mmCIF file of C-alpha atoms in Angstrom:
data_model
loop_
_atom_site.group_PDB
_atom_site.id
_atom_site.type_symbol
_atom_site.label_atom_id
_atom_site.label_comp_id
_atom_site.label_asym_id
_atom_site.label_seq_id
_atom_site.Cartn_x
_atom_site.Cartn_y
_atom_site.Cartn_z
ATOM 1 C CA MET V 350 -23.726 1.797 2.869
ATOM 2 C CA ILE V 351 -21.833 4.218 5.103
ATOM 3 C CA SER V 352 -20.169 7.593 4.778
ATOM 4 C CA VAL V 353 -16.441 7.067 4.385
ATOM 5 C CA TYR V 354 -14.960 10.426 3.575
ATOM 6 C CA HIS V 355 -12.762 12.457 5.867
ATOM 7 C CA ALA V 356 -11.972 16.151 5.543
ATOM 8 C CA GLY V 357 -8.909 15.638 3.346
ATOM 9 C CA GLU V 358 -10.685 13.332 0.911
ATOM 10 C CA LEU V 359 -13.547 15.777 0.456
ATOM 11 C CA ALA V 360 -11.095 18.617 -0.132
ATOM 12 C CA VAL V 361 -9.141 16.725 -2.807
ATOM 13 C CA GLN V 362 -12.323 15.532 -4.539
ATOM 14 C CA LYS V 363 -13.340 19.188 -4.838
ATOM 15 C CA LEU V 364 -9.908 20.298 -6.070
ATOM 16 C CA ALA V 365 -9.961 17.539 -8.710
ATOM 17 C CA GLY V 366 -13.562 18.316 -9.673
ATOM 18 C CA GLU V 367 -14.644 14.710 -9.161
ATOM 19 C CA GLU V 368 -17.163 14.945 -6.319
ATOM 20 C CA PHE V 369 -19.964 13.298 -8.324
ATOM 21 C CA LEU V 370 -17.898 10.284 -9.395
ATOM 22 C CA ALA V 371 -16.587 9.853 -5.854
ATOM 23 C CA GLU V 372 -20.120 9.907 -4.497
ATOM 24 C CA GLN V 373 -21.189 7.205 -6.937
ATOM 25 C CA ASN V 374 -18.201 4.964 -6.157
ATOM 26 C CA SER V 375 -18.675 5.375 -2.403
ATOM 27 C CA LYS V 376 -21.915 3.393 -2.634
ATOM 28 C CA SER V 377 -19.859 0.181 -2.713
ATOM 29 C CA ILE V 378 -18.317 0.858 0.697
ATOM 30 C CA ARG V 379 -19.716 -1.023 3.677
ATOM 31 C CA SER V 380 -18.903 -1.549 7.311
ATOM 32 C CA VAL V 381 -19.299 -5.335 7.044
ATOM 33 C CA ILE V 382 -17.643 -8.114 5.053
ATOM 34 C CA PHE V 383 -20.047 -9.509 2.481
ATOM 35 C CA LYS V 384 -19.993 -13.203 1.583
ATOM 36 C CA GLY V 385 -17.964 -12.846 -1.612
ATOM 37 C CA ALA V 386 -15.315 -10.872 0.255
ATOM 38 C CA MET V 387 -15.152 -13.530 2.976
ATOM 39 C CA ALA V 388 -14.420 -16.188 0.383
ATOM 40 C CA PHE V 389 -11.812 -13.970 -1.286
ATOM 41 C CA ILE V 390 -9.716 -13.173 1.784
ATOM 42 C CA GLN V 391 -9.663 -16.807 2.916
ATOM 43 C CA THR V 392 -7.841 -17.798 -0.294
ATOM 44 C CA GLN V 393 -5.099 -15.179 0.044
ATOM 45 C CA SER V 394 -1.452 -15.750 1.020
ATOM 46 C CA MET V 395 -0.499 -12.125 1.661
ATOM 47 C CA ILE V 396 -2.029 -9.053 3.258
ATOM 48 C CA ILE V 397 -0.699 -5.493 3.557
ATOM 49 C CA ALA V 398 -1.099 -3.563 6.833
ATOM 50 C CA SER V 399 -0.730 0.152 7.570
ATOM 51 C CA THR V 400 -0.214 1.347 11.167
ATOM 52 C CA VAL V 401 1.074 4.425 12.984
ATOM 53 C CA GLY V 402 3.524 4.706 15.889
ATOM 54 C CA GLU V 403 3.414 6.897 18.981
ATOM 55 C CA ASN V 404 5.608 9.429 17.175
ATOM 56 C CA GLY V 405 3.047 9.748 14.375
ATOM 57 C CA LYS V 406 5.194 7.932 11.815
ATOM 58 C CA VAL V 407 3.250 5.721 9.419
ATOM 59 C CA TRP V 408 4.630 2.291 8.527
ATOM 60 C CA ILE V 409 3.298 -0.216 6.022
ATOM 61 C CA SER V 410 4.044 -3.922 6.432
ATOM 62 C CA PHE V 411 3.123 -7.222 4.818
ATOM 63 C CA LEU V 412 2.123 -10.543 6.350
ATOM 64 C CA THR V 413 2.152 -13.906 4.597
ATOM 65 C CA GLY V 414 0.880 -17.404 5.247
ATOM 66 C CA GLU V 415 -0.711 -20.438 3.663
ATOM 67 C CA PRO V 416 -4.210 -19.838 2.261
ATOM 68 C CA GLY V 417 -6.551 -19.765 5.247
ATOM 69 C CA PHE V 418 -4.224 -17.757 7.485
ATOM 70 C CA ILE V 419 -6.719 -14.911 7.003
ATOM 71 C CA SER V 420 -10.297 -15.675 7.955
ATOM 72 C CA ALA V 421 -13.561 -13.856 8.631
ATOM 73 C CA ALA V 422 -14.725 -14.790 12.135
ATOM 74 C CA SER V 423 -17.900 -12.776 11.479
ATOM 75 C CA GLU V 424 -19.107 -10.117 9.069
ATOM 76 C CA THR V 425 -17.319 -7.484 11.173
ATOM 77 C CA MET V 426 -14.180 -9.337 12.265
ATOM 78 C CA VAL V 427 -11.083 -10.535 10.403
ATOM 79 C CA THR V 428 -8.431 -12.727 12.026
ATOM 80 C CA ILE V 429 -4.875 -13.084 10.743
ATOM 81 C CA MET V 430 -2.616 -15.855 12.024
ATOM 82 C CA ALA V 431 0.836 -14.529 11.158
ATOM 83 C CA CYS V 432 3.575 -12.707 13.010
ATOM 84 C CA PRO V 433 5.638 -10.024 11.274
ATOM 85 C CA PRO V 434 9.459 -10.207 11.326
ATOM 86 C CA ALA V 435 10.979 -9.202 14.650
ATOM 87 C CA SER V 436 12.104 -5.754 13.481
ATOM 88 C CA ASP V 437 8.825 -4.806 11.825
ATOM 89 C CA PRO V 438 7.002 -2.054 13.800
ATOM 90 C CA LEU V 439 3.500 -3.498 13.219
ATOM 91 C CA ILE V 440 2.934 -5.060 16.652
ATOM 92 C CA LYS V 441 4.527 -2.193 18.587
ATOM 93 C CA ASN V 442 2.380 0.314 16.721
ATOM 94 C CA LEU V 443 -0.863 -1.565 17.387
ATOM 95 C CA LEU V 444 -0.108 -1.750 21.101
ATOM 96 C CA SER V 445 -0.134 2.048 21.243
ATOM 97 C CA ASN V 446 -2.765 2.759 18.573
ATOM 98 C CA PRO V 447 -5.305 0.167 17.341
ATOM 99 C CA GLU V 448 -6.108 1.934 14.052
ATOM 100 C CA ILE V 449 -5.154 -0.217 11.055
ATOM 101 C CA GLY V 450 -5.621 -0.265 7.291
ATOM 102 C CA LEU V 451 -5.508 -3.596 5.450
ATOM 103 C CA LEU V 452 -5.188 -4.393 1.762
ATOM 104 C CA ALA V 453 -5.761 -7.915 0.457
ATOM 105 C CA ILE V 454 -4.432 -8.221 -3.088
ATOM 106 C CA ASP V 455 -4.465 -11.140 -5.517
ATOM 107 C CA PHE V 456 -1.871 -10.342 -8.182
ATOM 108 C CA ASN V 457 -2.766 -13.317 -10.355
ATOM 109 C CA ARG V 458 -6.485 -12.443 -10.603
ATOM 110 C CA ARG V 459 -5.928 -8.676 -10.307
ATOM 111 C CA ILE V 460 -8.327 -8.296 -7.395
ATOM 112 C CA ARG V 461 -7.829 -6.061 -4.370
ATOM 113 C CA MET V 462 -9.906 -5.235 -1.328
ATOM 114 C CA ARG V 463 -9.424 -2.729 1.473
ATOM 115 C CA ILE V 464 -10.441 -3.290 5.090
ATOM 116 C CA ASN V 465 -9.994 -0.449 7.571
ATOM 117 C CA GLY V 466 -10.763 -0.655 11.270
ATOM 118 C CA LYS V 467 -9.231 -1.396 14.659
ATOM 119 C CA GLY V 468 -6.702 -4.147 15.323
ATOM 120 C CA GLU V 469 -5.719 -6.106 18.405
ATOM 121 C CA ILE V 470 -2.902 -8.609 18.957
ATOM 122 C CA ASP V 471 -3.449 -11.438 21.473
ATOM 123 C CA GLU V 472 -0.832 -13.471 23.347
ATOM 124 C CA SER V 473 -0.675 -16.103 20.599
ATOM 125 C CA GLY V 474 0.229 -13.457 18.026
ATOM 126 C CA ARG V 475 -3.161 -13.540 16.327
ATOM 127 C CA LEU V 476 -4.240 -10.213 14.843
ATOM 128 C CA THR V 477 -7.967 -9.473 15.047
ATOM 129 C CA VAL V 478 -9.403 -6.541 13.111
ATOM 130 C CA THR V 479 -12.870 -5.109 13.722
ATOM 131 C CA THR V 480 -14.056 -3.626 10.450
ATOM 132 C CA GLU V 481 -15.235 -0.069 9.845
ATOM 133 C CA GLN V 482 -14.774 0.199 6.055
ATOM 134 C CA VAL V 483 -14.764 -2.664 3.545
ATOM 135 C CA TYR V 484 -14.605 -2.139 -0.224
ATOM 136 C CA GLY V 485 -13.054 -3.372 -3.424
ATOM 137 C CA ASN V 486 -10.794 -1.467 -5.817
ATOM 138 C CA CYS V 487 -10.451 -1.572 -9.584
ATOM 139 C CA PRO V 488 -7.852 -3.914 -11.145
ATOM 140 C CA LYS V 489 -5.847 -1.125 -12.770
ATOM 141 C CA TYR V 490 -2.045 -1.077 -12.533
ATOM 142 C CA ILE V 491 -1.743 -4.549 -10.947
ATOM 143 C CA GLN V 492 1.078 -6.540 -12.546
ATOM 144 C CA LYS V 493 0.115 -10.181 -12.919
ATOM 145 C CA ARG V 494 2.134 -12.473 -10.636
ATOM 146 C CA SER V 495 1.627 -15.858 -9.010
ATOM 147 C CA LEU V 496 3.055 -17.064 -5.717
ATOM 148 C CA GLN V 497 5.072 -20.276 -5.947
ATOM 149 C CA PRO V 498 4.172 -22.566 -3.000
ATOM 150 C CA SER V 499 7.498 -24.394 -3.317
ATOM 151 C CA GLY V 500 9.236 -21.267 -2.063
ATOM 152 C CA GLY V 501 7.305 -21.233 1.210
ATOM 153 C CA PHE V 502 4.763 -18.885 2.742
ATOM 154 C CA ARG V 503 6.176 -17.713 6.066
ATOM 155 C CA ARG V 504 8.561 -14.790 6.511
ATOM 156 C CA THR V 505 11.564 -15.370 8.768
ATOM 157 C CA GLN V 506 13.922 -12.486 9.411
ATOM 158 C CA ARG V 507 17.590 -13.089 8.679
ATOM 159 C CA TYR V 508 18.801 -9.524 8.985
ATOM 160 C CA ALA V 509 17.446 -5.999 9.475
ATOM 161 C CA GLN V 510 19.015 -2.596 8.902
ATOM 162 C CA HIS V 511 17.812 0.896 9.867
ATOM 163 C CA SER V 512 19.018 4.080 8.172
ATOM 164 C CA ASN V 513 17.811 7.573 7.308
ATOM 165 C CA LYS V 514 18.450 7.364 3.565
ATOM 166 C CA ILE V 515 18.349 4.752 0.833
ATOM 167 C CA SER V 516 21.561 3.028 -0.212
ATOM 168 C CA SER V 517 22.753 2.754 -3.815
ATOM 169 C CA GLU V 518 21.462 -0.851 -3.967
ATOM 170 C CA GLN V 519 18.085 0.217 -2.611
ATOM 171 C CA GLN V 520 17.933 3.069 -5.106
ATOM 172 C CA GLU V 521 18.367 0.565 -7.927
ATOM 173 C CA TRP V 522 15.621 -1.610 -6.374
ATOM 174 C CA ILE V 523 13.243 1.363 -6.457
ATOM 175 C CA ARG V 524 14.223 2.343 -10.011
ATOM 176 C CA LEU V 525 13.310 -1.151 -11.238
ATOM 177 C CA ALA V 526 10.123 -1.443 -9.161
ATOM 178 C CA ASP V 527 6.754 -1.834 -10.898
ATOM 179 C CA THR V 528 4.774 -2.002 -7.652
ATOM 180 C CA PHE V 529 4.745 -0.446 -4.212
ATOM 181 C CA PHE V 530 2.313 -0.032 -1.354
ATOM 182 C CA ILE V 531 1.490 3.181 0.457
ATOM 183 C CA GLY V 532 0.162 3.691 3.969
ATOM 184 C CA SER V 533 -1.526 6.887 5.098
ATOM 185 C CA ALA V 534 -3.569 8.324 7.955
ATOM 186 C CA SER V 535 -6.430 10.786 7.893
ATOM 187 C CA LEU V 536 -6.477 13.922 10.000
ATOM 188 C CA GLU V 537 -8.918 12.023 12.216
ATOM 189 C CA GLY V 538 -6.376 9.218 12.688
ATOM 190 C CA LYS V 539 -7.969 6.538 10.482
ATOM 191 C CA MET V 540 -5.480 4.315 8.636
ATOM 192 C CA ASP V 541 -5.444 3.224 5.011
ATOM 193 C CA ALA V 542 -3.289 0.889 2.895
ATOM 194 C CA SER V 543 -3.205 1.124 -0.878
ATOM 195 C CA HIS V 544 -1.408 -0.201 -3.958
ATOM 196 C CA ARG V 545 0.435 1.681 -6.692
ATOM 197 C CA GLY V 546 1.727 0.200 -9.925
ATOM 198 C CA GLY V 547 3.251 1.176 -13.249
ATOM 199 C CA HIS V 548 6.059 0.319 -15.615
ATOM 200 C CA PRO V 549 9.557 0.069 -14.050
ATOM 201 C CA GLY V 550 10.810 3.610 -13.610
ATOM 202 C CA PHE V 551 7.456 5.118 -12.659
ATOM 203 C CA VAL V 552 8.950 5.896 -9.237
ATOM 204 C CA GLU V 553 11.755 8.440 -9.620
ATOM 205 C CA LEU V 554 14.610 9.181 -7.239
ATOM 206 C CA LEU V 555 15.295 12.876 -6.860
ATOM 207 C CA ASP V 556 18.082 12.137 -4.367
ATOM 208 C CA GLU V 557 18.946 9.579 -1.666
ATOM 209 C CA SER V 558 16.081 10.736 0.561
ATOM 210 C CA THR V 559 13.414 11.961 -1.881
ATOM 211 C CA LEU V 560 11.119 10.068 -4.261
ATOM 212 C CA LEU V 561 8.639 11.291 -6.851
ATOM 213 C CA PHE V 562 5.774 9.229 -8.235
ATOM 214 C CA PRO V 563 2.720 9.850 -10.434
ATOM 215 C CA ASP V 564 -0.854 9.531 -9.265
ATOM 216 C CA TYR V 565 -2.701 7.801 -12.093
ATOM 217 C CA PHE V 566 -6.468 7.892 -12.649
ATOM 218 C CA GLY V 567 -8.257 5.618 -10.164
ATOM 219 C CA ASN V 568 -11.628 5.421 -8.472
ATOM 220 C CA SER V 569 -11.845 9.177 -7.767
ATOM 221 C CA MET V 570 -12.457 8.564 -4.068
ATOM 222 C CA PHE V 571 -8.984 9.897 -3.181
ATOM 223 C CA ASN V 572 -8.617 7.865 0.003
ATOM 224 C CA THR V 573 -4.825 8.094 -0.116
ATOM 225 C CA LEU V 574 -4.467 11.589 -1.571
ATOM 226 C CA GLY V 575 -7.118 12.899 0.806
ATOM 227 C CA ASN V 576 -5.095 11.610 3.724
ATOM 228 C CA LEU V 577 -1.864 13.073 2.360
ATOM 229 C CA TYR V 578 -3.562 16.427 1.809
ATOM 230 C CA SER V 579 -4.456 16.741 5.505
ATOM 231 C CA ASN V 580 -1.738 14.575 7.090
ATOM 232 C CA PRO V 581 1.557 14.196 5.177
ATOM 233 C CA ASN V 582 2.866 11.320 7.340
ATOM 234 C CA THR V 583 3.262 8.377 4.978
ATOM 235 C CA GLY V 584 4.683 4.870 4.741
ATOM 236 C CA MET V 585 5.938 3.140 1.604
ATOM 237 C CA LEU V 586 6.682 -0.552 1.093
ATOM 238 C CA PHE V 587 8.662 -2.197 -1.702
ATOM 239 C CA ILE V 588 8.720 -6.002 -1.870
ATOM 240 C CA ASP V 589 11.425 -8.120 -3.480
ATOM 241 C CA PHE V 590 9.192 -10.573 -5.341
ATOM 242 C CA GLN V 591 12.104 -12.983 -5.869
ATOM 243 C CA ALA V 592 12.898 -13.544 -2.192
ATOM 244 C CA GLY V 593 10.401 -11.806 0.099
ATOM 245 C CA HIS V 594 12.816 -9.111 1.313
ATOM 246 C CA SER V 595 11.175 -5.799 2.204
ATOM 247 C CA LEU V 596 12.115 -2.136 2.026
ATOM 248 C CA GLN V 597 9.952 0.013 4.316
ATOM 249 C CA LEU V 598 10.137 3.791 4.240
ATOM 250 C CA THR V 599 8.449 6.291 6.534
ATOM 251 C CA GLY V 600 8.335 10.005 5.900
ATOM 252 C CA ARG V 601 6.132 12.778 4.545
ATOM 253 C CA SER V 602 4.316 13.185 1.236
ATOM 254 C CA TYR V 603 3.296 16.347 -0.598
ATOM 255 C CA ILE V 604 0.912 16.572 -3.552
ATOM 256 C CA ILE V 605 2.128 18.500 -6.599
ATOM 257 C CA TRP V 606 -0.653 20.218 -8.568
ATOM 258 C CA ASP V 607 1.532 22.175 -11.003
ATOM 259 C CA LYS V 608 0.279 21.370 -14.505
ATOM 260 C CA CYS V 609 3.641 21.946 -16.176
ATOM 261 C CA GLN V 610 5.378 19.424 -13.927
ATOM 262 C CA ILE V 611 2.524 16.935 -14.233
ATOM 263 C CA ALA V 612 2.580 17.177 -18.040
ATOM 264 C CA LEU V 613 6.097 15.711 -18.072
ATOM 265 C CA HIS V 614 4.732 12.423 -16.674
ATOM 266 C CA PRO V 615 2.422 10.645 -19.161
ATOM 267 C CA GLY V 616 -0.831 9.469 -17.605
ATOM 268 C CA ALA V 617 -0.320 11.345 -14.351
ATOM 269 C CA GLU V 618 -3.251 13.206 -12.855
ATOM 270 C CA ARG V 619 -1.030 14.581 -10.087
ATOM 271 C CA LEU V 620 2.458 13.975 -8.674
ATOM 272 C CA VAL V 621 3.518 13.113 -5.137
ATOM 273 C CA ARG V 622 6.903 13.985 -3.602
ATOM 274 C CA PHE V 623 7.912 11.693 -0.730
ATOM 275 C CA GLU V 624 10.603 12.805 1.723
ATOM 276 C CA ILE V 625 12.215 9.969 3.702
ATOM 277 C CA ASP V 626 12.672 10.141 7.471
ATOM 278 C CA GLU V 627 13.622 6.517 8.138
ATOM 279 C CA VAL V 628 14.411 3.355 6.167
ATOM 280 C CA LEU V 629 13.949 -0.237 7.354
ATOM 281 C CA TYR V 630 15.326 -3.073 5.242
ATOM 282 C CA ILE V 631 14.421 -6.615 6.305
ATOM 283 C CA GLU V 632 16.155 -9.533 4.614
ATOM 284 C CA ASN V 633 14.044 -12.661 4.460
ATOM 285 C CA ASP V 634 15.621 -15.965 5.499
ATOM 286 C CA THR V 635 13.273 -18.324 3.672
ATOM 287 C CA PRO V 636 12.513 -17.478 0.023
ATOM 288 C CA ILE V 637 9.024 -16.327 -0.910
ATOM 289 C CA ILE V 638 8.825 -16.200 -4.692
ATOM 290 C CA TRP V 639 6.281 -14.682 -7.071
ATOM 291 C CA ASP V 640 6.572 -15.498 -10.782
ATOM 292 C CA PHE V 641 6.024 -12.487 -13.046
ATOM 293 C CA HIS V 642 3.572 -12.990 -15.932
ATOM 294 C CA GLU V 643 2.710 -9.606 -17.468
ATOM 295 C CA PHE V 644 2.376 -5.910 -16.851
ATOM 296 C CA SER V 645 -1.034 -4.355 -16.386
ATOM 297 C CA PRO V 646 -2.499 -3.177 -19.707
ATOM 298 C CA ALA V 647 -3.564 -0.007 -17.858
ATOM 299 C CA ASN V 648 0.027 1.095 -17.135
ATOM 300 C CA PRO V 649 0.722 4.422 -18.883
ATOM 301 C CA SER V 650 3.785 4.703 -21.080
ATOM 302 C CA LEU V 651 6.815 6.347 -19.513
ATOM 303 C CA VAL V 652 7.848 7.975 -22.790
ATOM 304 C CA ARG V 653 7.765 11.715 -22.250
ATOM 305 C CA HIS V 654 6.574 14.216 -24.829
ATOM 306 C CA TYR V 655 8.210 17.612 -24.557
#
């Protein structure tokens, strides 16, 4: 067991009045990969990665491959044999800053595990991550999906587009989304990747460069919110589960504590406003398809009570 909390996380735990619960949950966090976790990651076909560029912007990416493309070389080392699309900033970011946050998530079994540490890319394109924090998360808010092998596993970029605001088509994508991933960095520079889920519509568009989303009850460790509290630089990732296209946003997040605003969003403990600095859309050339099965039973209703 190791201490995992940074200044921001401790501050948010205190503000939320959940220091005791956070302390209890932190006992599951280790610096090494235990045997069950080794077996889990080696069966996965996707992993999420959060990195930061020289300009401080946080980006969150996803890598895919046939089961076995992720492996545990030792209890402190994970290897990933997959290259991101050409326009994805993952490799460029790691060359300037090795800090990385990983999230392995199995939608079908509703299992997720976080691995934070330092990453290195070799000449063959293999990503090696030396672990500093390894821990599981609860299954809440994970929509049940299964990857269809017939669609393929590898991402191949067909087209990429950069902009500083989301298009009307991308706005509709976000409005219909039931899942996204969020990347953050602590004040000390440690990276984290996390999952957020809810019923379609749980992410709101305030305008073409501002999003609003609820923070539902979780494990009370506040890894993401703690980072946002001390370092607003944030990345968001939306995946098109019918084709493997990706919508990556980088910008700044701000926690909203106002009880009147929060009360308008059923199930929300807090709200987060995300202001977009840059948008990267990558169109996948070879389809990667997840079949949808059911929403998480933990998803709060979106029906508002005034």
